[in-house]
Short mmCIF file of C-alpha atoms in Angstrom, two decimals:
data_model
loop_
_atom_site.label_atom_id
_atom_site.label_comp_id
_atom_site.label_asym_id
_atom_site.label_seq_id
_atom_site.Cartn_x
_atom_site.Cartn_y
_atom_site.Cartn_z
CA MET A 29 15.42 10.98 -5.19
CA LYS A 30 12.90 8.55 -6.68
CA HIS A 31 15.75 6.39 -7.90
CA GLY A 32 17.10 6.41 -4.34
CA LYS A 33 13.81 5.11 -2.99
CA LEU A 34 13.88 2.27 -5.51
CA GLU A 35 17.43 1.42 -4.47
CA ILE A 36 16.37 1.35 -0.79
CA PHE A 37 13.49 -0.99 -1.63
CA THR A 38 15.84 -3.26 -3.61
CA PHE A 39 18.31 -3.30 -0.70
CA LEU A 40 15.52 -4.25 1.72
CA LEU A 41 14.31 -6.95 -0.67
CA LEU A 42 17.76 -8.50 -0.93
CA GLY A 43 18.25 -8.26 2.83
CA MET A 44 14.99 -10.08 3.56
CA LEU A 45 15.83 -12.77 1.03
CA LEU A 46 19.32 -13.32 2.44
CA HIS A 47 18.12 -13.50 6.05
CA ALA A 48 14.99 -15.59 5.44
CA PRO A 49 14.91 -18.82 7.52
CA ASP A 50 14.84 -21.04 4.42
CA LEU A 51 14.05 -20.18 0.81
CA ALA A 52 13.23 -23.74 -0.26
CA VAL A 53 9.64 -23.96 -1.50
CA ALA A 54 7.31 -25.76 0.90
CA GLU A 55 3.90 -24.27 0.11
CA LEU A 56 3.14 -21.66 -2.51
CA PHE A 57 0.05 -19.52 -2.09
CA ALA A 58 -1.89 -16.90 -4.02
CA ASP A 59 -4.50 -14.52 -2.56
CA LEU A 60 -7.12 -12.27 -4.12
CA TYR A 61 -8.90 -9.71 -1.94
CA LEU A 62 -11.08 -6.60 -1.83
CA GLY A 63 -12.39 -4.29 0.86
CA ALA A 64 -12.39 -0.74 2.18
CA ALA A 65 -9.55 1.70 2.89
CA TYR A 66 -10.04 4.50 5.43
CA ASN A 67 -8.03 7.69 5.94
CA ARG A 68 -8.94 9.89 8.91
CA ASN A 69 -8.36 13.62 8.45
CA LEU A 70 -6.54 13.25 5.14
CA GLU A 71 -5.07 16.70 4.51
CA ILE A 72 -3.62 18.44 1.46
CA ASP A 73 -1.92 21.83 1.91
CA PHE A 74 -1.71 23.75 -1.34
CA GLU A 75 0.35 26.93 -1.70
CA VAL A 76 1.71 28.99 -4.60
CA PRO A 77 4.18 31.43 -2.94
CA SER A 78 4.52 33.85 -5.87
CA THR A 79 0.75 34.51 -5.99
CA GLY A 80 -0.03 34.20 -2.29
CA LEU A 81 -2.58 31.51 -3.12
CA SER A 82 -3.01 28.86 -0.40
CA ALA A 83 -5.68 26.38 0.60
CA THR A 84 -6.16 23.27 2.70
CA GLU A 85 -8.31 20.29 1.77
CA GLU A 86 -9.15 17.99 4.70
CA ASP A 87 -11.66 15.17 5.06
CA ASP A 88 -12.25 11.64 6.30
CA VAL A 89 -11.91 9.45 3.21
CA THR A 90 -13.19 5.91 2.59
CA SER A 91 -12.30 4.22 -0.68
CA PHE A 92 -12.57 0.81 -2.35
CA VAL A 93 -9.44 -1.34 -2.43
CA PHE A 94 -8.58 -4.54 -4.28
CA GLY A 95 -5.39 -6.51 -4.73
CA GLY A 96 -3.52 -9.77 -4.82
CA ARG A 97 -0.61 -11.50 -3.15
CA PHE A 98 1.74 -14.31 -4.12
CA GLY A 99 4.17 -15.99 -1.75
CA ASN A 100 5.80 -19.04 -0.23
CA TRP A 101 5.83 -20.64 3.20
CA PHE A 102 9.33 -21.94 3.90
CA LYS A 103 10.16 -25.64 3.84
CA LYS A 104 12.35 -25.75 6.95
CA ASN A 105 10.01 -23.62 9.07
CA PRO A 106 6.51 -23.42 7.48
CA ALA A 107 5.32 -20.93 10.10
CA TRP A 108 7.35 -18.27 8.24
CA GLY A 109 6.86 -17.02 4.72
CA LEU A 110 7.65 -14.29 2.21
CA ALA A 111 5.13 -12.62 -0.12
CA LEU A 112 4.82 -9.91 -2.75
CA ASP A 113 1.56 -7.93 -2.61
CA ALA A 114 0.06 -5.38 -5.02
CA SER A 115 -3.16 -3.40 -4.54
CA TYR A 116 -5.02 -0.32 -5.79
CA PHE A 117 -7.14 2.38 -4.13
CA GLU A 118 -8.15 6.03 -4.62
CA PRO A 119 -8.20 8.23 -1.48
CA ASP A 120 -9.81 11.28 -3.12
CA VAL A 121 -10.09 14.41 -0.97
CA GLY A 122 -11.91 17.58 -2.03
CA ASP A 123 -11.13 18.30 -5.70
CA ALA A 124 -7.99 16.14 -5.60
CA ASN A 125 -8.14 12.70 -7.18
CA ILE A 126 -5.27 10.50 -5.90
CA ARG A 127 -4.57 7.02 -7.26
CA LEU A 128 -2.18 4.65 -5.49
CA ILE A 129 -0.65 1.26 -6.21
CA PRO A 130 1.32 -0.06 -3.21
CA LEU A 131 3.78 -2.85 -4.01
CA SER A 132 4.72 -4.53 -0.72
CA LEU A 133 7.32 -7.10 0.26
CA LEU A 134 6.00 -8.91 3.33
CA LEU A 135 7.65 -11.15 5.89
CA MET A 136 4.82 -13.32 7.24
CA PHE A 137 4.25 -15.50 10.29
CA ARG A 138 1.30 -17.85 10.86
CA MET A 139 -0.07 -20.37 13.33
CA ARG A 140 -1.09 -23.55 11.53
CA GLY A 141 -4.43 -25.28 11.86
CA PRO A 142 -7.96 -25.22 10.35
CA VAL A 143 -8.05 -21.53 11.33
CA MET A 144 -4.66 -19.87 10.80
CA PRO A 145 -3.96 -16.45 12.38
CA HIS A 146 -1.14 -14.53 10.72
CA VAL A 147 0.83 -11.30 10.90
CA ALA A 148 2.93 -9.64 8.22
CA ILE A 149 5.13 -6.58 7.89
CA GLY A 150 7.45 -5.09 5.32
CA PRO A 151 8.42 -2.15 3.11
CA ALA A 152 6.15 -0.91 0.34
CA LEU A 153 6.72 1.14 -2.80
CA PHE A 154 3.79 3.47 -3.49
CA PHE A 155 3.28 4.34 -7.15
CA SER A 156 0.90 7.32 -7.10
CA ASP A 157 -0.46 10.11 -9.26
CA ILE A 158 -2.71 13.09 -8.61
CA ASP A 159 -5.12 15.28 -10.60
CA TYR A 160 -6.20 18.36 -8.65
CA ASN A 161 -8.86 20.64 -10.15
CA LEU A 162 -7.85 24.24 -9.35
CA SER A 163 -10.88 25.97 -10.90
CA GLU A 164 -12.19 27.10 -7.50
CA PHE A 165 -8.97 29.13 -7.13
CA GLY A 166 -9.50 30.84 -10.49
CA ILE A 167 -6.85 28.67 -12.21
CA SER A 168 -7.93 26.79 -15.32
CA LYS A 169 -5.07 24.28 -15.26
CA THR A 170 -5.28 20.98 -13.38
CA TYR A 171 -2.40 20.25 -11.02
CA SER A 172 -0.96 16.83 -11.86
CA ASP A 173 2.11 14.75 -11.04
CA ARG A 174 3.36 11.22 -10.45
CA THR A 175 5.63 10.04 -7.68
CA LEU A 176 7.29 6.95 -6.23
CA ASP A 177 7.60 6.82 -2.45
CA LEU A 178 8.75 4.31 0.15
CA GLY A 179 6.40 3.42 3.00
CA LEU A 180 5.38 0.72 5.48
CA ASP A 181 2.83 -2.09 5.26
CA ALA A 182 1.62 -4.17 8.26
CA ARG A 183 -1.10 -6.85 8.44
CA LEU A 184 -3.03 -8.85 11.04
CA GLY A 185 -5.57 -11.47 10.01
CA PHE A 186 -6.58 -15.07 9.71
CA SER A 187 -7.54 -17.63 7.07
CA TRP A 188 -10.02 -20.49 7.38
CA LYS A 189 -9.49 -23.56 5.22
CA PHE A 190 -12.73 -24.78 3.67
CA SER A 191 -11.02 -27.32 1.40
CA ARG A 192 -7.62 -28.98 1.09
CA SER A 193 -6.18 -26.16 -1.02
CA SER A 194 -8.52 -23.18 -0.52
CA ALA A 195 -9.21 -20.79 2.35
CA MET A 196 -11.20 -17.67 3.17
CA LEU A 197 -9.06 -14.66 4.14
CA VAL A 198 -9.95 -11.82 6.54
CA GLU A 199 -7.33 -9.16 7.23
CA TYR A 200 -6.75 -5.79 8.90
CA ARG A 201 -4.06 -3.76 7.15
CA PHE A 202 -2.22 -0.55 7.95
CA THR A 203 0.01 1.42 5.60
CA TYR A 204 1.97 4.63 6.06
CA VAL A 205 3.56 6.77 3.38
CA GLU A 206 4.49 10.41 2.78
CA LEU A 207 3.77 11.28 -0.84
CA GLY A 208 6.06 13.75 -2.63
CA PHE A 209 4.21 15.41 -5.51
CA GLU A 210 5.69 18.42 -7.32
CA GLY A 211 3.43 19.69 -10.09
CA GLU A 212 3.58 22.98 -11.97
CA VAL A 213 1.18 25.90 -11.50
CA GLN A 214 1.57 29.05 -13.62
CA GLY A 215 5.19 28.15 -14.37
CA GLU A 216 6.07 27.48 -10.72
CA LYS A 217 6.87 24.14 -9.10
CA VAL A 218 4.44 23.53 -6.25
CA PRO A 219 5.02 20.66 -3.77
CA LEU A 220 2.19 18.63 -2.28
CA GLU A 221 3.25 16.22 0.47
CA PRO A 222 0.22 14.52 2.05
CA SER A 223 0.87 11.87 4.71
CA LEU A 224 -1.36 8.84 4.35
CA GLN A 225 -2.04 6.66 7.38
CA THR A 226 -4.47 4.19 5.85
CA GLN A 227 -6.46 1.48 7.62
CA TYR A 228 -8.03 -1.32 5.62
CA LEU A 229 -10.48 -4.14 6.22
CA ILE A 230 -10.23 -6.74 3.49
CA VAL A 231 -11.70 -10.15 2.70
CA GLY A 232 -10.64 -12.60 0.05
CA VAL A 233 -9.75 -16.12 -0.96
CA SER A 234 -6.43 -17.90 -0.66
CA TYR A 235 -5.29 -20.81 -2.82
CA HIS A 236 -2.44 -23.08 -1.65
CA PHE A 237 -0.49 -25.35 -3.99
#
């Protein structure tokens, strides 16, 4: 199944490249950013059917996020661009420590000027792993697993050029993904499938060359 998700992402990548307005390089750019990621009512439902053990962890979660983006504004139509973005954050809830690295392919649109509003949207691959301390349930083992899941990434923001090649970046971001963990507890495979609807506020710098 994880291989299937990678194949879907590759298909979407090729499709966006083939249907892009113009792939000739007009203006390359690189961004670095950091900020906060917020998950409202992040919930984990944990159940081991053979033992009757079940529990729910739920909380509002705010975590630190940082990342970078590299892309190109097209030569024929510089209002449109394509970018690859990678970031990292940890939406921990209860005794569960979750680490995520979204890798997003973004189709971008901007309005040019000293202040440049932009929007972006595209598919994202979420590389994630979990360590869940089960001691409160009388189980000494830590639940752990890694997964690769396909989700959505959307952005709305603006950049302000303070020099010929540099700009300040402010951006609102939203991502959605359903994680598919399947760790082992007392010899039994136990699925954990939290849905993450994450909102971000990020600031950074953008370099154009």
